[in-house]
């Protein structure tokens, strides 16, 4: 079936952008200002997912649960109280809150990843009711759409993988026709598996949802509206002198997201890149300040683009004399890791040792752990040292290995730091190293000052 809707622009608003009535009204202005914005993907109101995660982890005492529930009630009803016709959505919100209460009680007896996803999904389920009503009250035709019928995923609760073919087919059937005459408001972050059980794409996953939806509906553009006017040369909370970047390539921005720039969920740009959808990142508070365009081709290709920081790293160093001039050692190591489904992020090797960091994409926070059985098997092969409390600092840029004097500029700045591991070479876009978490912010500030504030 050919879709008849012309251009669909997908706009995503994060938690702070929908934190209260004023913030949601600013989102409504942005949506109204672009008639192509037919599909809107939003997060839960700021702070809500954290409360739901706390409840999902199991709050044993009833009064504690009730207090958290009351916080959710207060937060949402403060916004609902500003609506012209609050009664239109109050029954829906109450129904979701009743579900939160019931699941929270269940979680206090026994928590599970499946129950956690049912609970945390409630944040986005509520925020979409409220924003839909705000836009409806401005005289627009609005449909609040439950994305779980389109965002089909694996059953890996807490970190589900999208099933692209299913998403594409259901979007064509259910979502695209709706966009013809409606502004469609839907949830980021959540989906459902083949058994129609609620799943989530991992914390911060609404960016990824929006990109997957944009891909599925052949969107002409994807806008990520957040609390900063674009992607900066580093997190402005770490270095206040950080500057917004006007244009950045998909490869550079993907590296930034992968290496910890919280502004984008690490997987966000994959669907946009596959479909060559230009991505805009801007501030819903100050849309007039413009933002960053992420594109295939950009005019400027600077040597240094940005610095990122990612905490909670786990470094594993494996040492064995039998590695010396022998073959097959690494194969055995990786066979063990693969069998235990341990995903590796960075790796460096020397004659008799190999150091690697564990990928934390699939952890719910905290440092990733090596499964006990994998550790036991590795220890049969070699000595194993595990270090934590480390952070990864990455310098993102272009062809950094080819410019003379680069190493001196970078490492000269870092001479006071004890660098635990350095990786460069596999990608010409990044050079990264591990430092103790206590000095990581300082390392980012120093590098930023040296390379970007000149
Ligand atoms: P949202 O709720 O809209 O998804 P997030 O809190 O997930 O927003 O992401 C926005 C935050 O990302 C910013 O407030 C900023 O502190 C942080 N951030 C980290 N790295 C960068 C960067 N390079 N540029 C801009 N913001 C960054
Ligand atoms: N609400 C979810 C979270 O806080 C998803 C998101 O905001 O992107 O992680
Ligand atoms: Mg985010």
Tab-separated table of C-alpha atoms and ligand atoms in Angstrom:
chain	number	residue	atom	x	y	z
A	1	UNK	CA	0.000	0.000	0.000
A	2	UNK	CA	1.445	3.371	-1.033
A	3	UNK	CA	1.193	6.007	1.636
A	4	UNK	CA	-0.397	9.255	0.616
A	5	UNK	CA	1.015	11.507	3.333
A	6	UNK	CA	3.614	13.832	1.852
A	7	UNK	CA	6.384	14.973	4.173
A	8	UNK	CA	6.483	13.688	7.725
A	9	UNK	CA	8.801	15.404	10.136
A	10	UNK	CA	9.317	13.528	13.411
A	11	UNK	CA	9.908	15.653	16.522
A	12	UNK	CA	11.123	14.128	19.782
A	13	UNK	CA	10.915	15.929	23.116
A	14	UNK	CA	12.902	14.655	26.092
A	15	UNK	CA	11.980	14.612	29.783
A	16	UNK	CA	12.936	18.204	30.630
A	17	UNK	CA	11.073	19.433	27.523
A	18	UNK	CA	7.838	17.972	28.931
A	19	UNK	CA	8.581	18.603	32.610
A	20	UNK	CA	5.641	20.924	33.333
A	21	UNK	CA	2.806	22.861	31.698
A	22	UNK	CA	5.033	25.724	30.468
A	23	UNK	CA	7.545	23.291	28.999
A	24	UNK	CA	4.791	21.285	27.290
A	25	UNK	CA	3.296	24.519	25.916
A	26	UNK	CA	6.688	25.364	24.377
A	27	UNK	CA	6.650	21.920	22.713
A	28	UNK	CA	3.181	22.709	21.370
A	29	UNK	CA	4.522	25.973	19.871
A	30	UNK	CA	7.358	24.133	18.162
A	31	UNK	CA	4.942	21.537	16.771
A	32	UNK	CA	2.550	24.223	15.523
A	33	UNK	CA	5.368	26.128	13.841
A	34	UNK	CA	6.169	23.293	11.451
A	35	UNK	CA	3.146	21.924	9.558
A	36	UNK	CA	5.227	18.881	8.506
A	37	UNK	CA	5.546	17.801	12.125
A	38	UNK	CA	2.926	15.085	12.043
A	39	UNK	CA	4.569	12.671	14.436
A	40	UNK	CA	5.677	13.605	17.927
A	41	UNK	CA	7.590	11.224	20.183
A	42	UNK	CA	7.955	12.139	23.842
A	43	UNK	CA	9.598	10.961	27.035
A	44	UNK	CA	8.079	10.730	30.479
A	45	UNK	CA	7.989	14.026	32.420
A	46	UNK	CA	11.382	14.784	33.958
A	47	UNK	CA	12.097	12.664	37.050
A	48	UNK	CA	9.212	10.246	36.493
A	49	UNK	CA	11.220	7.329	35.083
A	50	UNK	CA	13.608	7.511	38.053
A	51	UNK	CA	10.682	7.210	40.492
A	52	UNK	CA	9.223	4.315	38.521
A	53	UNK	CA	12.603	2.540	38.472
A	54	UNK	CA	12.801	2.933	42.250
A	55	UNK	CA	9.347	1.386	42.638
A	56	UNK	CA	10.245	-1.376	40.198
A	57	UNK	CA	13.338	-2.267	42.211
A	58	UNK	CA	10.954	-3.050	45.075
A	59	UNK	CA	10.117	-0.634	47.885
A	60	UNK	CA	9.302	-2.937	50.781
A	61	UNK	CA	7.546	-0.529	53.073
A	62	UNK	CA	4.029	0.555	52.122
A	63	UNK	CA	4.447	4.149	53.318
A	64	UNK	CA	7.566	4.504	51.144
A	65	UNK	CA	5.656	3.264	48.111
A	66	UNK	CA	2.753	5.584	48.825
A	67	UNK	CA	5.073	8.555	49.114
A	68	UNK	CA	6.603	7.853	45.709
A	69	UNK	CA	3.165	7.340	44.235
A	70	UNK	CA	2.060	10.668	45.703
A	71	UNK	CA	5.043	12.361	44.022
A	72	UNK	CA	3.833	10.963	40.701
A	73	UNK	CA	0.288	12.143	41.378
A	74	UNK	CA	1.457	15.660	42.352
A	75	UNK	CA	3.763	15.994	39.375
A	76	UNK	CA	1.173	14.978	36.785
A	77	UNK	CA	-1.800	16.711	38.373
A	78	UNK	CA	0.152	19.979	38.588
A	79	UNK	CA	0.165	19.933	34.767
A	80	UNK	CA	-3.352	18.567	34.374
A	81	UNK	CA	-4.596	21.380	36.638
A	82	UNK	CA	-3.598	23.881	33.927
A	83	UNK	CA	-5.722	22.237	31.238
A	84	UNK	CA	-9.038	23.738	30.090
A	85	UNK	CA	-10.783	20.347	30.112
A	86	UNK	CA	-8.829	18.171	32.521
A	87	UNK	CA	-11.708	15.697	32.827
A	88	UNK	CA	-10.998	14.538	29.276
A	89	UNK	CA	-7.876	12.725	30.431
A	90	UNK	CA	-8.166	12.309	34.220
A	91	UNK	CA	-9.772	8.823	33.959
A	92	UNK	CA	-6.881	7.671	31.724
A	93	UNK	CA	-4.246	9.050	34.084
A	94	UNK	CA	-5.967	7.495	37.104
A	95	UNK	CA	-6.091	4.146	35.368
A	96	UNK	CA	-2.330	4.284	34.694
A	97	UNK	CA	-1.602	5.399	38.276
A	98	UNK	CA	-3.665	2.469	39.579
A	99	UNK	CA	-1.535	0.166	37.458
A	100	UNK	CA	1.641	1.765	38.867
A	101	UNK	CA	0.371	1.151	42.384
A	102	UNK	CA	-0.510	-2.471	41.661
A	103	UNK	CA	2.804	-3.243	39.898
A	104	UNK	CA	4.790	-1.458	42.632
A	105	UNK	CA	3.192	-3.672	45.257
A	106	UNK	CA	3.970	-6.740	43.176
A	107	UNK	CA	7.581	-5.553	42.712
A	108	UNK	CA	7.940	-5.097	46.489
A	109	UNK	CA	7.399	-8.849	46.814
A	110	UNK	CA	9.324	-9.944	43.758
A	111	UNK	CA	10.834	-7.726	41.111
A	112	UNK	CA	11.555	-8.869	37.570
A	113	UNK	CA	12.765	-7.191	34.391
A	114	UNK	CA	9.385	-7.844	32.783
A	115	UNK	CA	7.515	-6.165	35.623
A	116	UNK	CA	10.024	-3.287	35.596
A	117	UNK	CA	9.247	-2.585	31.952
A	118	UNK	CA	5.494	-2.593	32.633
A	119	UNK	CA	6.056	-0.083	35.413
A	120	UNK	CA	8.527	2.273	33.759
A	121	UNK	CA	6.402	2.411	30.589
A	122	UNK	CA	3.721	4.185	32.634
A	123	UNK	CA	5.699	7.453	32.553
A	124	UNK	CA	5.500	7.816	28.780
A	125	UNK	CA	1.927	6.499	28.773
A	126	UNK	CA	0.922	9.399	31.057
A	127	UNK	CA	2.942	12.226	29.486
A	128	UNK	CA	1.487	11.470	26.031
A	129	UNK	CA	-2.089	11.807	27.354
A	130	UNK	CA	-1.262	15.243	28.754
A	131	UNK	CA	0.599	16.684	25.763
A	132	UNK	CA	-2.109	15.378	23.415
A	133	UNK	CA	-4.753	17.231	25.421
A	134	UNK	CA	-2.710	20.469	25.430
A	135	UNK	CA	-2.447	20.388	21.631
A	136	UNK	CA	-6.097	19.358	21.246
A	137	UNK	CA	-7.113	22.371	23.352
A	138	UNK	CA	-5.293	24.595	20.851
A	139	UNK	CA	-7.752	23.454	18.194
A	140	UNK	CA	-5.731	20.767	16.417
A	141	UNK	CA	-6.838	17.306	15.471
A	142	UNK	CA	-4.710	15.042	17.629
A	143	UNK	CA	-4.373	11.305	18.081
A	144	UNK	CA	-2.567	9.863	21.061
A	145	UNK	CA	-1.107	6.653	19.728
A	146	UNK	CA	0.067	3.688	21.804
A	147	UNK	CA	3.362	2.902	20.089
A	148	UNK	CA	3.483	-0.614	21.534
A	149	UNK	CA	1.461	-1.871	18.563
A	150	UNK	CA	4.187	-0.627	16.177
A	151	UNK	CA	7.455	-0.717	18.135
A	152	UNK	CA	7.877	-4.508	18.064
A	153	UNK	CA	10.970	-5.750	19.860
A	154	UNK	CA	12.713	-8.819	21.201
A	155	UNK	CA	11.740	-9.950	24.705
A	156	UNK	CA	14.992	-8.712	26.204
A	157	UNK	CA	13.229	-6.671	28.892
A	158	UNK	CA	15.068	-3.505	29.888
A	159	UNK	CA	17.132	-3.464	26.709
A	160	UNK	CA	14.936	-4.810	23.949
A	161	UNK	CA	16.158	-4.835	20.355
A	162	UNK	CA	13.810	-3.387	17.734
A	163	UNK	CA	12.463	-5.764	15.056
A	164	UNK	CA	12.859	-3.509	12.049
A	165	UNK	CA	10.741	-5.374	9.505
A	166	UNK	CA	7.787	-5.686	11.878
A	167	UNK	CA	8.068	-2.018	12.840
A	168	UNK	CA	8.082	-0.953	9.195
A	169	UNK	CA	5.007	-3.052	8.348
A	170	UNK	CA	2.947	-1.959	11.358
A	171	UNK	CA	3.933	1.687	10.874
A	172	UNK	CA	2.663	1.553	7.287
A	173	UNK	CA	-0.629	0.018	8.418
A	174	UNK	CA	-1.339	1.861	11.652
A	175	UNK	CA	0.753	5.003	11.879
A	176	UNK	CA	1.203	6.581	8.438
A	177	UNK	CA	-2.542	6.791	7.609
A	178	UNK	CA	-3.150	8.551	10.929
A	179	UNK	CA	-0.633	11.259	10.053
A	180	UNK	CA	-2.734	12.321	7.112
A	181	UNK	CA	-5.152	14.384	9.165
A	182	UNK	CA	-3.798	14.285	12.679
A	183	UNK	CA	-0.896	15.312	14.759
A	184	UNK	CA	0.103	11.976	16.256
A	185	UNK	CA	1.572	12.049	19.765
A	186	UNK	CA	3.291	8.875	20.860
A	187	UNK	CA	5.683	7.370	23.407
A	188	UNK	CA	9.429	7.028	23.127
A	189	UNK	CA	11.327	4.327	25.017
A	190	UNK	CA	8.608	1.649	25.051
A	191	UNK	CA	7.615	-1.219	22.797
A	192	UNK	CA	6.204	-4.716	22.968
A	193	UNK	CA	7.355	-8.227	22.136
A	194	UNK	CA	5.594	-10.946	20.120
A	195	UNK	CA	3.533	-11.855	23.196
A	196	UNK	CA	2.433	-8.216	23.460
A	197	UNK	CA	4.348	-7.833	26.715
A	198	UNK	CA	5.630	-4.300	27.301
A	199	UNK	CA	9.366	-3.842	26.681
A	200	UNK	CA	11.763	-0.865	26.822
A	201	UNK	CA	14.770	0.120	24.731
A	202	UNK	CA	17.000	1.061	27.702
A	203	UNK	CA	17.391	4.323	29.636
A	204	UNK	CA	17.447	7.374	27.414
A	205	UNK	CA	15.880	5.250	24.660
A	206	UNK	CA	13.339	7.808	23.433
A	207	UNK	CA	15.888	9.272	21.019
A	208	UNK	CA	16.314	5.812	19.537
A	209	UNK	CA	12.526	5.288	19.362
A	210	UNK	CA	12.122	8.552	17.479
A	211	UNK	CA	14.821	7.591	14.979
A	212	UNK	CA	13.311	4.118	14.475
A	213	UNK	CA	9.875	5.642	13.914
A	214	UNK	CA	11.338	8.229	11.522
A	215	UNK	CA	12.936	5.405	9.554
A	216	UNK	CA	9.727	3.349	9.530
A	217	UNK	CA	7.576	6.194	8.161
A	218	UNK	CA	10.220	7.441	5.687
A	219	UNK	CA	10.389	10.758	7.504
A	220	UNK	CA	11.952	13.736	5.798
A	221	UNK	CA	13.498	14.969	9.039
A	222	UNK	CA	14.084	14.061	12.666
A	223	UNK	CA	14.238	16.743	15.353
A	224	UNK	CA	15.561	15.960	18.822
A	225	UNK	CA	14.409	18.728	21.165
A	226	UNK	CA	16.204	18.763	24.491
A	227	UNK	CA	17.521	21.196	27.121
A	228	UNK	CA	20.603	22.476	25.258
A	229	UNK	CA	20.700	24.280	21.893
A	230	UNK	CA	22.507	21.513	20.042
A	231	UNK	CA	25.476	19.204	20.346
A	232	UNK	CA	28.385	20.957	22.041
A	233	UNK	CA	32.131	20.472	21.894
A	234	UNK	CA	31.735	18.740	25.255
A	235	UNK	CA	29.040	18.406	27.902
A	236	UNK	CA	28.438	22.045	28.927
A	237	UNK	CA	27.807	20.789	32.463
A	238	UNK	CA	31.440	19.678	32.601
A	239	UNK	CA	33.015	22.579	30.698
A	240	UNK	CA	30.868	25.735	30.699
A	241	UNK	CA	33.006	27.125	27.864
A	242	UNK	CA	31.782	24.360	25.534
A	243	UNK	CA	30.493	25.685	22.216
A	244	UNK	CA	27.565	24.501	20.112
A	245	UNK	CA	28.459	22.725	16.867
A	246	UNK	CA	26.469	23.902	13.840
A	247	UNK	CA	26.984	20.899	11.614
A	248	UNK	CA	28.431	17.487	12.337
A	249	UNK	CA	28.758	14.316	10.274
A	250	UNK	CA	26.871	11.133	11.170
A	251	UNK	CA	30.170	9.357	11.862
A	252	UNK	CA	31.420	12.004	14.272
A	253	UNK	CA	28.071	12.333	16.055
A	254	UNK	CA	27.710	8.530	16.295
A	255	UNK	CA	31.147	8.314	17.880
A	256	UNK	CA	30.159	11.032	20.332
A	257	UNK	CA	26.957	9.229	21.291
A	258	UNK	CA	28.797	5.916	21.607
A	259	UNK	CA	31.488	7.414	23.752
A	260	UNK	CA	29.088	8.843	26.288
A	261	UNK	CA	27.671	12.174	25.062
A	262	UNK	CA	24.315	11.844	26.828
A	263	UNK	CA	22.675	14.236	24.406
A	264	UNK	CA	21.919	11.288	22.099
A	265	UNK	CA	21.219	7.664	22.955
A	266	UNK	CA	24.115	5.661	21.405
A	267	UNK	CA	21.927	3.904	18.804
A	268	UNK	CA	19.950	6.977	17.694
A	269	UNK	CA	21.843	7.764	14.549
A	270	UNK	CA	21.867	4.258	13.067
A	271	UNK	CA	18.311	4.386	11.665
A	272	UNK	CA	18.774	7.990	10.522
A	273	UNK	CA	22.006	7.076	8.757
A	274	UNK	CA	20.465	3.978	7.130
A	275	UNK	CA	17.727	6.153	5.719
A	276	UNK	CA	19.758	9.340	5.237
A	277	UNK	CA	17.344	11.345	7.375
A	278	UNK	CA	18.857	14.679	8.443
A	279	UNK	CA	18.788	15.070	12.209
A	280	UNK	CA	18.434	18.357	14.055
A	281	UNK	CA	19.231	18.784	17.760
A	282	UNK	CA	17.970	21.905	19.515
A	283	UNK	CA	16.631	23.330	22.755
A	284	UNK	CA	12.871	23.364	23.289
A	285	UNK	CA	13.463	26.194	25.777
A	286	UNK	CA	15.216	28.390	23.242
A	287	UNK	CA	14.319	27.158	19.757
A	288	UNK	CA	15.309	30.547	18.329
A	289	UNK	CA	18.951	29.795	19.173
A	290	UNK	CA	19.048	27.137	16.436
A	291	UNK	CA	20.972	23.951	16.967
A	292	UNK	CA	23.082	21.248	15.382
A	293	UNK	CA	22.428	19.523	12.069
A	294	UNK	CA	23.728	15.977	11.798
A	295	UNK	CA	24.258	15.177	8.127
A	296	UNK	CA	26.005	12.849	5.757
A	297	UNK	CA	28.177	15.596	4.258
A	298	UNK	CA	29.411	18.601	6.213
A	299	UNK	CA	31.424	21.580	5.090
A	300	UNK	CA	33.990	21.710	7.857
A	301	UNK	CA	36.022	18.652	8.841
A	302	UNK	CA	38.023	19.817	11.854
A	303	UNK	CA	40.900	17.885	13.361
A	304	UNK	CA	39.251	18.015	16.803
A	305	UNK	CA	35.471	18.030	17.080
A	306	UNK	CA	34.537	17.205	20.661
A	307	UNK	CA	35.484	15.502	23.913
A	308	UNK	CA	33.220	13.005	25.648
A	309	UNK	CA	33.175	11.266	29.000
A	310	UNK	CA	31.689	7.909	29.894
A	311	UNK	CA	31.770	6.620	33.459
A	312	UNK	CA	31.435	3.146	34.993
A	313	UNK	CA	34.091	1.369	32.982
A	314	UNK	CA	35.266	-2.154	33.767
A	315	UNK	CA	38.819	-2.965	32.623
A	316	UNK	CA	39.921	-6.587	32.453
A	317	UNK	CA	43.579	-7.466	31.978
A	318	UNK	CA	44.423	-11.034	31.019
A	319	UNK	CA	48.063	-12.152	31.261
A	320	UNK	CA	49.644	-15.403	30.210
A	321	UNK	CA	53.164	-16.418	29.262
A	322	UNK	CA	51.668	-18.911	26.858
A	323	UNK	CA	50.539	-15.952	24.773
A	324	UNK	CA	54.181	-15.235	23.901
A	325	UNK	CA	54.652	-15.924	20.163
A	326	UNK	CA	51.786	-18.414	20.302
A	327	UNK	CA	48.618	-18.548	18.331
A	328	UNK	CA	45.076	-19.275	19.440
A	329	UNK	CA	45.183	-17.585	22.875
A	330	UNK	CA	42.956	-14.666	21.913
A	331	UNK	CA	40.604	-17.018	20.086
A	332	UNK	CA	40.147	-19.001	23.313
A	333	UNK	CA	39.525	-15.811	25.320
A	334	UNK	CA	36.923	-14.565	22.866
A	335	UNK	CA	35.267	-17.968	22.637
A	336	UNK	CA	34.698	-17.890	26.412
A	337	UNK	CA	33.420	-14.303	26.342
A	338	UNK	CA	31.114	-14.988	23.399
A	339	UNK	CA	29.662	-18.107	25.015
A	340	UNK	CA	28.798	-16.037	28.094
A	341	UNK	CA	27.409	-13.274	25.885
A	342	UNK	CA	29.944	-10.746	27.176
A	343	UNK	CA	30.293	-7.873	24.750
A	344	UNK	CA	33.683	-6.177	24.499
A	345	UNK	CA	34.124	-2.492	23.897
A	346	UNK	CA	37.812	-1.530	23.690
A	347	UNK	CA	40.844	-3.730	23.421
A	348	UNK	CA	44.641	-3.376	23.440
A	349	UNK	CA	47.238	-6.122	23.431
A	350	UNK	CA	50.927	-6.589	24.239
A	351	UNK	CA	53.201	-9.667	23.996
A	352	UNK	CA	51.803	-11.463	27.005
A	353	UNK	CA	48.689	-9.578	27.951
A	354	UNK	CA	45.457	-8.249	26.625
A	355	UNK	CA	43.350	-5.505	28.192
A	356	UNK	CA	39.723	-5.056	27.376
A	357	UNK	CA	36.765	-3.062	28.602
A	358	UNK	CA	33.260	-4.449	28.889
A	359	UNK	CA	30.519	-2.927	26.818
A	360	UNK	CA	27.973	-1.277	29.083
A	361	UNK	CA	25.308	-0.676	26.479
A	362	UNK	CA	23.365	-3.583	27.914
A	363	UNK	CA	23.618	-2.723	31.588
A	364	UNK	CA	20.957	-0.724	33.390
A	365	UNK	CA	23.473	1.600	35.085
A	366	UNK	CA	26.522	0.874	37.198
A	367	UNK	CA	29.642	-0.821	35.882
A	368	UNK	CA	29.174	-3.971	33.794
A	369	UNK	CA	30.192	-7.216	35.529
A	370	UNK	CA	31.986	-10.232	34.153
A	371	UNK	CA	29.726	-13.265	34.773
A	372	UNK	CA	31.219	-15.525	37.510
A	373	UNK	CA	31.371	-18.553	35.237
A	374	UNK	CA	33.209	-16.598	32.501
A	375	UNK	CA	35.716	-15.407	35.122
A	376	UNK	CA	36.281	-18.969	36.329
A	377	UNK	CA	36.929	-20.228	32.787
A	378	UNK	CA	39.280	-17.337	31.989
A	379	UNK	CA	41.211	-17.992	35.205
A	380	UNK	CA	41.863	-21.545	33.997
A	381	UNK	CA	43.570	-20.011	30.981
A	382	UNK	CA	45.467	-17.032	32.400
A	383	UNK	CA	45.652	-14.522	35.244
A	384	UNK	CA	42.708	-12.123	35.347
A	385	UNK	CA	42.763	-8.651	36.873
A	386	UNK	CA	39.563	-6.615	37.082
A	387	UNK	CA	39.616	-2.846	37.686
A	388	UNK	CA	36.663	-0.539	38.202
A	389	UNK	CA	36.087	3.111	39.160
A	390	UNK	CA	37.418	4.100	35.762
A	391	UNK	CA	36.074	6.535	33.183
A	392	UNK	CA	36.610	6.689	29.470
A	393	UNK	CA	37.547	10.003	27.900
A	394	UNK	CA	37.268	10.160	24.103
A	395	UNK	CA	38.530	12.804	21.760
A	396	UNK	CA	36.408	12.879	18.624
A	397	UNK	CA	37.799	14.342	15.424
A	398	UNK	CA	39.044	13.597	11.947
A	399	UNK	CA	42.282	11.940	10.797
A	400	UNK	CA	43.943	12.706	14.105
A	401	UNK	CA	46.793	10.301	13.355
A	402	UNK	CA	47.845	12.167	10.253
A	403	UNK	CA	48.371	15.636	11.704
A	404	UNK	CA	51.868	16.369	13.039
A	405	UNK	CA	52.173	17.360	16.682
A	406	UNK	CA	48.759	15.996	17.643
A	407	UNK	CA	50.079	13.460	20.151
A	408	UNK	CA	52.146	16.111	21.930
A	409	UNK	CA	49.184	18.466	22.078
A	410	UNK	CA	46.941	15.796	23.552
A	411	UNK	CA	49.242	13.903	25.854
A	412	UNK	CA	51.194	16.984	26.928
A	413	UNK	CA	47.922	18.288	28.340
A	414	UNK	CA	47.365	15.071	30.221
A	415	UNK	CA	50.780	14.643	31.802
A	416	UNK	CA	49.367	14.825	35.338
A	417	UNK	CA	46.983	11.954	34.713
A	418	UNK	CA	47.600	8.273	35.070
A	419	UNK	CA	46.272	6.912	31.766
A	420	UNK	CA	45.236	3.284	32.209
A	421	UNK	CA	44.605	2.347	28.587
A	422	UNK	CA	44.870	4.220	25.293
A	423	UNK	CA	43.083	3.241	22.071
A	424	UNK	CA	43.574	4.780	18.689
A	425	UNK	CA	43.689	3.468	15.177
A	426	UNK	CA	40.593	1.393	14.552
A	427	UNK	CA	38.611	4.529	13.808
A	428	UNK	CA	40.137	7.707	12.494
A	429	UNK	CA	37.397	9.588	14.350
A	430	UNK	CA	38.366	8.867	17.936
A	431	UNK	CA	41.224	8.569	20.326
A	432	UNK	CA	40.272	7.423	23.792
A	433	UNK	CA	41.797	6.542	27.118
A	434	UNK	CA	40.826	5.379	30.582
A	435	UNK	CA	41.520	7.415	33.704
A	436	UNK	CA	40.482	7.033	37.325
A	437	UNK	CA	36.949	8.373	37.714
A	438	UNK	CA	38.097	10.913	40.305
A	439	UNK	CA	40.177	12.813	37.734
A	440	UNK	CA	38.077	12.221	34.608
A	441	UNK	CA	36.145	15.510	34.638
A	442	UNK	CA	39.385	17.382	35.143
A	443	UNK	CA	40.967	15.575	32.187
A	444	UNK	CA	37.992	16.556	29.993
A	445	UNK	CA	38.209	20.185	31.172
A	446	UNK	CA	41.951	20.336	30.485
A	447	UNK	CA	41.655	18.781	27.027
A	448	UNK	CA	38.756	21.054	26.179
A	449	UNK	CA	40.666	24.128	27.297
A	450	UNK	CA	43.749	23.137	25.286
A	451	UNK	CA	42.006	22.054	22.075
A	452	UNK	CA	38.784	24.069	21.903
A	453	UNK	CA	39.125	27.249	23.919
A	454	UNK	CA	42.154	28.708	22.180
B	1	LIG	P1	16.600	14.616	27.185
B	1	LIG	O1	15.863	14.432	28.465
B	1	LIG	O2	16.080	15.743	26.352
B	1	LIG	O3	16.759	13.333	26.411
B	1	LIG	P2	19.308	14.368	28.191
B	1	LIG	O4	19.481	14.795	29.600
B	1	LIG	O5	19.219	12.892	27.912
B	1	LIG	O6	18.043	15.127	27.595
B	1	LIG	O7	20.468	14.966	27.282
B	1	LIG	C1	20.762	16.339	27.326
B	1	LIG	C2	21.996	16.576	28.180
B	1	LIG	O8	23.118	15.944	27.553
B	1	LIG	C3	22.431	18.011	28.296
B	1	LIG	O9	21.745	18.683	29.324
B	1	LIG	C4	23.929	17.909	28.565
B	1	LIG	O10	24.250	18.042	29.929
B	1	LIG	C5	24.272	16.478	28.152
B	1	LIG	N1	25.378	16.418	27.200
B	1	LIG	C6	26.405	15.522	27.273
B	1	LIG	N2	27.266	15.723	26.286
B	1	LIG	C7	26.820	16.765	25.562
B	1	LIG	C8	27.294	17.445	24.400
B	1	LIG	N3	28.413	17.097	23.796
B	1	LIG	N4	26.553	18.476	23.933
B	1	LIG	C9	25.406	18.849	24.533
B	1	LIG	N5	24.913	18.243	25.626
B	1	LIG	C10	25.599	17.219	26.147
B	2	LIG	N1	12.013	8.137	30.078
B	2	LIG	C1	13.119	7.275	29.716
B	2	LIG	C2	14.333	7.578	30.605
B	2	LIG	O1	14.267	8.467	31.438
B	2	LIG	C3	13.494	7.354	28.265
B	2	LIG	C4	13.987	8.698	27.792
B	2	LIG	O2	13.715	9.724	28.419
B	2	LIG	O3	14.642	8.745	26.747
B	2	LIG	O4	15.312	6.897	30.493
B	3	LIG	MG1	18.108	11.714	26.633
